[in-house]
Amino acid sequence: MMDNDAIKDSIPRIRIDQLLDSLHLIALSKPTSTFNEVRRSLYRSSKRQAPPSREVMWTVARDVLIDLNKLGLVEVGPLPRKRSEVERAQETPCKVTEKGAELARLYKESPGKAFDAVLLAWMDNHPYFRAFTIRLLSSPMHIPDDTSIKQLGQNLKFPLGPAILAER
């Protein structure tokens, strides 16, 4: 049996600049923007070398719009969950809320303050992001710079404990 109160969340998979640029685009659109306009804008600002298509960057656009909607910054219609739904969702409307318009104005005036506002909104609205950030701040983080198991040595016993990895 599934718990109805279970947290259904993930750590955001988008960059803050993608979120704010898309919000700014939607805020400038009168009266609404569309999923496809957001997708094309993200593609134009991307450094990706993928050839243009009607589907390129669709997952990024979807994730940006889901997060903007979750944060109460835009109202958005149904978004594609799989590639086969992209064509049908291209004209899905995206309309900025009053709260979103305020953040879009702040982004134009002071991008740093807008980044701070998004970070605080993520902390308030994404429990996994909040837990991850608190965990990072609570203790040192060890990031091994190993590209091969051979670099760890031949005499290892598995499973490895964190102390053993930290020594190497």
Short mmCIF file of C-alpha atoms in Angstrom, two decimals:
data_model
loop_
_atom_site.label_atom_id
_atom_site.label_comp_id
_atom_site.label_asym_id
_atom_site.label_seq_id
_atom_site.Cartn_x
_atom_site.Cartn_y
_atom_site.Cartn_z
CA MET A 1 0.00 0.00 0.00
CA MET A 2 1.31 3.44 -0.97
CA ASP A 3 1.47 6.33 1.46
CA ASN A 4 -0.53 9.25 0.02
CA ASP A 5 1.55 11.73 2.01
CA ALA A 6 4.84 10.51 0.52
CA ILE A 7 7.11 13.26 -0.78
CA LYS A 8 7.16 13.26 -4.56
CA ASP A 9 10.12 15.46 -5.38
CA SER A 10 13.57 15.43 -6.88
CA ILE A 11 16.55 17.72 -6.86
CA PRO A 12 16.04 20.26 -9.67
CA ARG A 13 17.72 19.14 -12.90
CA ILE A 14 17.84 22.57 -14.46
CA ARG A 15 20.16 25.52 -14.13
CA ILE A 16 18.94 28.70 -12.45
CA ASP A 17 19.82 30.76 -15.52
CA GLN A 18 17.64 28.48 -17.68
CA LEU A 19 14.76 28.97 -15.26
CA LEU A 20 15.16 32.75 -15.09
CA ASP A 21 15.71 33.21 -18.85
CA SER A 22 12.56 31.19 -19.55
CA LEU A 23 10.59 33.16 -16.96
CA HIS A 24 11.77 36.41 -18.56
CA LEU A 25 10.68 35.17 -22.01
CA ILE A 26 7.24 34.18 -20.70
CA ALA A 27 6.87 37.49 -18.85
CA LEU A 28 7.56 39.43 -22.07
CA SER A 29 5.02 37.39 -24.07
CA LYS A 30 1.60 38.95 -24.32
CA PRO A 31 -0.70 37.40 -23.27
CA THR A 32 0.98 33.97 -23.16
CA SER A 33 3.98 32.05 -24.40
CA THR A 34 4.06 28.39 -25.42
CA PHE A 35 6.02 25.27 -24.57
CA ASN A 36 7.59 25.40 -28.04
CA GLU A 37 8.72 29.04 -27.66
CA VAL A 38 10.40 28.17 -24.36
CA ARG A 39 12.02 25.08 -25.92
CA ARG A 40 13.35 27.06 -28.90
CA SER A 41 14.67 29.83 -26.64
CA LEU A 42 16.52 27.30 -24.47
CA TYR A 43 18.02 25.72 -27.60
CA ARG A 44 19.21 29.09 -28.96
CA SER A 45 20.94 29.94 -25.67
CA SER A 46 22.43 26.46 -25.30
CA LYS A 47 25.95 25.47 -26.25
CA ARG A 48 24.70 22.10 -27.49
CA GLN A 49 25.72 21.06 -30.95
CA ALA A 50 22.57 19.02 -31.63
CA PRO A 51 20.94 19.85 -34.95
CA PRO A 52 17.73 21.84 -34.66
CA SER A 53 14.57 19.76 -34.60
CA ARG A 54 11.04 19.96 -33.25
CA GLU A 55 12.14 17.91 -30.23
CA VAL A 56 15.61 19.19 -29.30
CA MET A 57 15.75 20.41 -25.65
CA TRP A 58 12.18 19.24 -24.96
CA THR A 59 13.06 17.62 -21.62
CA VAL A 60 14.86 20.75 -20.42
CA ALA A 61 11.90 22.93 -21.43
CA ARG A 62 9.50 20.56 -19.69
CA ASP A 63 11.60 20.52 -16.50
CA VAL A 64 11.94 24.32 -16.49
CA LEU A 65 8.19 24.79 -16.92
CA ILE A 66 7.36 22.18 -14.28
CA ASP A 67 9.61 23.98 -11.81
CA LEU A 68 8.31 27.45 -12.70
CA ASN A 69 4.79 26.12 -12.17
CA LYS A 70 5.71 24.42 -8.88
CA LEU A 71 7.22 27.67 -7.60
CA GLY A 72 4.02 29.56 -8.53
CA LEU A 73 5.81 31.72 -11.12
CA VAL A 74 3.84 30.58 -14.18
CA GLU A 75 0.63 28.79 -15.01
CA VAL A 76 1.22 26.10 -17.61
CA GLY A 77 -0.98 23.62 -19.41
CA PRO A 78 -0.26 19.89 -19.86
CA LEU A 79 3.37 19.11 -20.64
CA PRO A 80 4.82 16.10 -22.47
CA ARG A 81 6.03 13.19 -20.36
CA LYS A 82 7.54 11.31 -23.29
CA ARG A 83 8.95 12.18 -26.69
CA SER A 84 5.87 10.99 -28.55
CA GLU A 85 3.82 13.73 -26.80
CA VAL A 86 6.09 16.64 -27.78
CA GLU A 87 4.37 17.46 -31.07
CA ARG A 88 0.96 17.62 -29.41
CA ALA A 89 2.26 19.83 -26.56
CA GLN A 90 4.00 22.48 -28.67
CA GLU A 91 1.22 25.04 -28.28
CA THR A 92 0.71 24.40 -24.56
CA PRO A 93 0.18 27.88 -23.06
CA CYS A 94 2.49 29.35 -20.41
CA LYS A 95 1.35 32.47 -18.59
CA VAL A 96 3.34 34.39 -16.00
CA THR A 97 1.81 34.98 -12.57
CA GLU A 98 2.14 38.21 -10.62
CA LYS A 99 4.83 36.59 -8.48
CA GLY A 100 6.62 35.46 -11.65
CA ALA A 101 6.43 38.94 -13.19
CA GLU A 102 8.04 40.39 -10.05
CA LEU A 103 10.90 37.88 -10.24
CA ALA A 104 11.36 38.54 -13.99
CA ARG A 105 11.66 42.30 -13.25
CA LEU A 106 14.16 41.58 -10.47
CA TYR A 107 16.19 39.38 -12.87
CA LYS A 108 16.44 42.24 -15.37
CA GLU A 109 17.43 44.75 -12.66
CA SER A 110 19.66 42.56 -10.47
CA PRO A 111 20.43 39.02 -11.70
CA GLY A 112 22.30 38.16 -8.48
CA LYS A 113 19.29 38.98 -6.31
CA ALA A 114 17.07 36.96 -8.65
CA PHE A 115 19.43 33.96 -8.33
CA ASP A 116 19.21 34.32 -4.54
CA ALA A 117 15.41 34.41 -4.72
CA VAL A 118 15.32 31.20 -6.79
CA LEU A 119 17.70 29.46 -4.40
CA LEU A 120 15.45 30.40 -1.47
CA ALA A 121 12.36 29.25 -3.39
CA TRP A 122 14.07 25.92 -4.13
CA MET A 123 14.93 25.54 -0.44
CA ASP A 124 11.26 26.16 0.45
CA ASN A 125 9.69 24.01 -2.26
CA HIS A 126 12.09 21.12 -2.89
CA PRO A 127 12.56 18.98 0.25
CA TYR A 128 15.26 16.82 -1.39
CA PHE A 129 17.22 19.89 -2.52
CA ARG A 130 16.91 21.33 1.01
CA ALA A 131 18.13 18.06 2.59
CA PHE A 132 20.98 17.79 0.08
CA THR A 133 22.09 21.38 0.74
CA ILE A 134 21.91 20.97 4.52
CA ARG A 135 23.93 17.76 4.24
CA LEU A 136 26.59 19.53 2.15
CA LEU A 137 26.84 22.33 4.70
CA SER A 138 26.97 20.02 7.73
CA SER A 139 30.22 18.18 7.02
CA PRO A 140 33.17 18.04 4.64
CA MET A 141 32.55 16.45 1.30
CA HIS A 142 35.08 14.00 -0.11
CA ILE A 143 35.24 13.83 -3.87
CA PRO A 144 37.59 11.13 -5.08
CA ASP A 145 39.56 11.96 -8.18
CA ASP A 146 39.83 8.39 -9.40
CA THR A 147 39.11 7.41 -12.97
CA SER A 148 40.00 3.76 -12.57
CA ILE A 149 39.75 1.12 -9.84
CA LYS A 150 43.45 0.46 -10.47
CA GLN A 151 44.25 3.85 -8.90
CA LEU A 152 42.85 2.61 -5.58
CA GLY A 153 45.38 -0.21 -5.36
CA GLN A 154 45.42 -3.97 -5.68
CA ASN A 155 44.93 -4.89 -1.99
CA LEU A 156 41.37 -3.60 -1.51
CA LYS A 157 38.72 -5.63 0.27
CA PHE A 158 35.10 -5.00 -0.64
CA PRO A 159 32.85 -3.43 0.45
CA LEU A 160 34.97 -0.31 0.87
CA GLY A 161 34.43 1.92 3.86
CA PRO A 162 34.58 5.71 3.54
CA ALA A 163 37.70 5.85 5.71
CA ILE A 164 39.58 3.54 3.34
CA LEU A 165 38.65 5.63 0.32
CA ALA A 166 39.55 8.87 2.11
CA GLU A 167 43.06 7.56 2.80
CA ARG A 168 43.81 6.84 -0.84
#
